[in-house]
XYZ file of C-alpha atoms in Angstrom:
299
model
C 0.000 0.000 0.000
C 2.992 2.325 0.470
C 4.279 2.017 -3.102
C 3.746 5.002 -5.396
C 3.891 2.792 -8.505
C 0.659 1.037 -9.606
C 0.868 -2.770 -9.735
C -0.960 -4.595 -12.544
C -0.053 -8.266 -12.006
C -3.736 -8.909 -11.239
C -6.063 -6.947 -13.576
C -8.879 -5.256 -11.648
C -11.463 -2.588 -12.379
C -12.757 -0.485 -9.472
C -15.800 1.762 -9.086
C -16.698 4.025 -6.154
C -19.777 6.047 -5.241
C -21.048 8.020 -2.243
C -24.211 8.032 -0.126
C -24.889 10.307 2.815
C -25.654 8.634 6.143
C -26.030 11.942 8.005
C -24.576 15.456 7.741
C -21.196 14.303 9.057
C -20.853 10.804 7.594
C -20.769 9.549 4.008
C -20.672 5.891 3.014
C -18.335 5.144 0.089
C -19.044 1.723 -1.478
C -16.055 0.206 -3.277
C -16.704 -2.361 -6.016
C -13.874 -4.303 -7.679
C -14.276 -6.601 -10.685
C -11.918 -9.515 -11.373
C -12.211 -11.836 -14.383
C -12.694 -15.416 -13.148
C -10.780 -16.894 -16.085
C -7.679 -14.876 -15.129
C -7.555 -16.244 -11.575
C -5.558 -19.196 -10.292
C -8.137 -21.476 -8.672
C -7.037 -24.202 -6.259
C -8.835 -27.559 -6.192
C -9.708 -28.820 -2.715
C -12.117 -31.626 -1.777
C -13.637 -31.660 -5.250
C -14.342 -27.924 -5.220
C -12.623 -24.954 -6.817
C -11.400 -22.298 -4.404
C -9.786 -18.882 -4.602
C -8.814 -16.573 -1.729
C -8.216 -12.835 -1.849
C -6.993 -10.088 0.414
C -8.581 -6.724 -0.300
C -7.293 -3.540 1.313
C -7.981 0.162 0.920
C -6.516 3.308 2.419
C -8.039 6.757 2.110
C -5.797 9.776 2.698
C -6.878 13.363 3.231
C -5.817 15.267 0.102
C -4.443 18.241 2.052
C -2.845 16.758 5.163
C -2.005 13.319 3.781
C -3.243 11.651 6.978
C -5.124 8.357 6.810
C -8.844 9.130 7.064
C -10.161 5.591 6.640
C -9.072 2.040 5.909
C -10.554 -1.297 4.904
C -9.223 -4.832 4.901
C -11.032 -8.046 3.979
C -10.023 -11.635 3.370
C -12.485 -13.363 1.046
C -12.644 -17.084 0.235
C -14.824 -18.214 -2.683
C -15.664 -21.903 -3.232
C -17.622 -23.370 -6.159
C -18.593 -26.880 -7.138
C -17.500 -28.039 -10.612
C -20.699 -27.005 -12.394
C -20.801 -23.547 -10.854
C -17.085 -23.089 -11.534
C -17.557 -23.798 -15.251
C -20.425 -21.304 -15.394
C -18.510 -18.523 -13.710
C -15.492 -18.856 -16.021
C -17.435 -16.837 -18.584
C -18.168 -14.115 -16.070
C -16.445 -12.225 -13.260
C -16.258 -11.899 -9.508
C -17.355 -8.582 -8.035
C -16.094 -7.597 -4.593
C -18.073 -5.076 -2.552
C -16.723 -3.259 0.479
C -17.116 0.198 1.927
C -15.663 2.981 4.065
C -17.377 5.703 6.105
C -15.814 9.171 5.810
C -16.664 12.783 6.657
C -17.212 15.210 3.760
C -13.962 16.307 2.116
C -11.434 15.559 -0.609
C -9.429 12.347 -0.452
C -7.120 10.014 -2.336
C -8.074 6.337 -2.441
C -5.597 3.505 -2.883
C -7.082 0.033 -3.330
C -5.197 -3.268 -3.427
C -6.303 -6.799 -4.327
C -4.093 -9.859 -3.792
C -4.853 -13.363 -5.029
C -3.333 -15.546 -2.321
C -2.828 -18.708 -4.413
C -0.457 -17.030 -6.888
C 0.530 -13.969 -4.857
C -0.359 -11.661 -7.753
C -1.324 -8.104 -6.831
C -3.359 -5.402 -8.533
C -3.765 -1.803 -7.351
C -6.046 1.107 -8.179
C -5.893 4.785 -7.217
C -8.513 7.517 -7.508
C -9.610 10.865 -6.079
C -12.724 11.030 -3.886
C -14.705 14.262 -3.603
C -17.416 13.964 -0.972
C -19.657 17.065 -0.858
C -20.686 18.669 2.413
C -24.386 18.899 3.262
C -26.175 22.095 2.226
C -29.166 22.442 4.597
C -31.357 24.603 2.334
C -30.673 22.759 -0.913
C -31.687 19.325 -2.187
C -28.660 17.185 -3.056
C -28.218 13.837 -4.784
C -25.949 10.873 -4.163
C -23.937 9.219 -6.908
C -26.019 7.834 -9.765
C -25.344 4.079 -9.661
C -25.880 1.920 -12.752
C -26.355 -1.839 -12.631
C -27.721 -4.844 -14.478
C -28.007 -7.051 -11.406
C -30.105 -7.296 -8.258
C -29.476 -9.942 -5.601
C -31.287 -10.909 -2.434
C -29.669 -9.581 0.727
C -28.469 -12.820 2.250
C -25.325 -14.727 3.116
C -24.003 -17.336 0.670
C -22.216 -20.553 1.577
C -20.045 -19.997 -1.508
C -18.413 -16.930 0.057
C -16.664 -16.625 3.418
C -15.522 -13.232 4.683
C -13.136 -12.076 7.385
C -13.517 -8.320 7.742
C -11.282 -5.786 9.460
C -13.096 -2.445 9.100
C -15.318 -1.930 12.151
C -16.195 1.652 11.222
C -17.880 0.426 8.013
C -20.204 -2.144 9.575
C -23.735 -1.102 8.717
C -26.904 -3.019 9.503
C -28.268 -1.970 6.121
C -26.371 -0.620 3.137
C -27.707 2.346 1.136
C -27.750 0.005 -1.888
C -30.291 -2.263 -0.132
C -33.920 -1.533 -0.990
C -36.858 -3.819 -0.246
C -34.687 -6.815 0.635
C -32.686 -6.564 -2.597
C -29.198 -5.197 -3.195
C -28.132 -3.439 -6.359
C -24.682 -4.567 -7.543
C -22.977 -1.537 -9.152
C -21.571 -2.041 -12.629
C -17.839 -1.440 -12.460
C -17.263 -0.990 -16.204
C -20.724 0.482 -17.004
C -20.840 -1.495 -20.261
C -24.132 -3.293 -20.925
C -25.742 -5.396 -23.660
C -29.194 -5.245 -25.204
C -30.090 -8.528 -23.456
C -29.906 -6.889 -20.035
C -32.116 -4.665 -17.928
C -30.618 -1.404 -16.683
C -31.168 -0.439 -13.034
C -30.492 3.136 -11.945
C -30.257 3.848 -8.224
C -29.751 7.150 -6.400
C -30.812 9.043 -3.297
C -32.054 12.574 -2.674
C -31.320 14.447 0.568
C -33.597 17.257 1.738
C -34.207 19.467 4.770
C -37.044 19.235 7.286
C -38.994 21.793 5.245
C -39.443 19.388 2.325
C -41.977 16.549 2.327
C -40.116 13.430 1.180
C -43.321 11.937 -0.203
C -43.704 14.885 -2.569
C -40.438 14.112 -4.364
C -40.548 12.699 -7.884
C -37.695 11.533 -10.115
C -37.192 10.820 -13.799
C -34.362 10.039 -16.193
C -33.163 11.681 -19.391
C -30.858 9.917 -21.865
C -28.434 11.793 -24.110
C -26.380 10.550 -27.054
C -23.885 12.726 -28.928
C -25.118 15.713 -26.936
C -28.787 15.336 -27.922
C -31.596 14.043 -25.721
C -32.927 10.808 -27.205
C -35.430 9.630 -24.576
C -36.792 10.130 -21.084
C -38.760 8.156 -18.503
C -41.957 9.085 -16.683
C -41.454 10.457 -13.179
C -41.793 8.054 -10.253
C -42.257 8.281 -6.491
C -39.448 7.189 -4.135
C -38.976 3.449 -3.664
C -38.192 4.143 -0.005
C -38.074 7.155 2.325
C -36.305 7.675 5.645
C -37.673 10.568 7.696
C -34.866 10.315 10.259
C -32.080 10.888 7.716
C -34.253 12.978 5.351
C -33.476 10.601 2.492
C -35.549 9.455 -0.481
C -34.241 6.433 -2.416
C -35.113 5.941 -6.081
C -34.682 2.813 -8.187
C -35.700 2.971 -11.837
C -35.328 0.109 -14.309
C -35.768 -0.256 -18.052
C -35.020 -2.968 -20.638
C -32.196 -2.260 -23.072
C -33.537 -4.445 -25.898
C -34.851 -1.473 -27.901
C -31.971 0.923 -27.197
C -29.483 1.565 -30.026
C -25.829 0.618 -29.565
C -23.552 3.448 -28.486
C -22.423 5.640 -25.600
C -24.944 7.452 -23.425
C -25.226 10.022 -20.669
C -28.041 9.380 -18.200
C -29.275 12.330 -16.161
C -31.399 11.863 -13.050
C -33.757 14.729 -12.214
C -35.482 14.982 -8.826
C -38.171 17.606 -8.242
C -40.419 18.557 -5.362
C -44.002 18.346 -6.620
C -45.612 21.737 -6.054
C -42.374 23.126 -4.600
C -39.174 24.838 -5.693
C -36.604 22.130 -4.928
C -34.809 20.441 -7.851
C -31.538 18.525 -8.231
C -29.632 16.811 -11.051
C -27.044 14.036 -11.260
C -25.311 12.259 -14.150
C -23.504 9.082 -15.075
C -22.347 7.443 -18.290
C -22.627 4.019 -19.910
C -22.050 2.162 -23.163
C -24.315 -0.357 -24.872
C -22.877 -3.116 -27.074
C -23.944 -6.396 -28.628
C -23.419 -9.502 -26.459
C -20.171 -11.347 -27.184
C -21.055 -14.623 -25.451
C -24.179 -16.569 -24.446
C -25.894 -15.433 -21.273
C -24.635 -17.050 -18.063
C -25.930 -16.985 -14.487
C -25.486 -13.777 -12.552
C -22.073 -12.657 -11.381
C -21.595 -13.531 -7.697
C -21.189 -10.541 -5.409
C -18.267 -11.075 -3.052
C -19.277 -8.787 -0.218
C -16.744 -7.376 2.188
C -16.706 -5.813 5.615
C -19.347 -3.197 4.945
C -21.946 -5.930 5.429
C -20.588 -7.642 8.548
């Protein structure tokens, strides 16, 4: 973690987001994608097994001090049939760190323990402070996968990040968890899920909030969705959660900008957020869903 030179022995792709827990705490989910076919799986008792160490350090951009850290050891075991299925897909690790608002530098490391190969990722984190008189949005998270919030016998976790242990993650809605897309590349055989939260003051009625999506391609708006009510509201944290889904079967191939718009019905509050994705033709037959290897944020 102390090296200034990125290590690419183990190819990984990493995606972060942010969700406000309260005015002083922000949850930063960290998702890392590793291609199953590139891993060195051990064979034990008729099952395939791979073990990883995941670690993250977050440093304050100005002072350089460590503001947060995460460490997980994950063991994944599959029977022969499941192993063959997953070779065409990827493993997605999910962890998380709780931080105060501010600007940070993230360094993330993944180590495959069978081969000792290491991959690292670095990025800047900008976590906005709460503005009491203004509606604000979280990150706009894109996904093609929902899973039930439950433990799996295929995955065993040893977590070492007590400050990130939450009873319920912001990505959990109605007993289901949205698995963020790390690459944000989808096919026309998938359904696109868009998840985000709106944060408002006591003056705003959460149940009056409505949200819709606008899609842009080459700078021009090509479509939009009807507005919807929140999927879930939390009066204590003044949070409205939105989850909108749409099939991609009729969407043209290409690169898109998706803009989320949240308005207060009959009021003056409005907020916008954006993300980006690409749509391509499928390159292989569909396979069962990618397993989510969940880290210490769930413990």
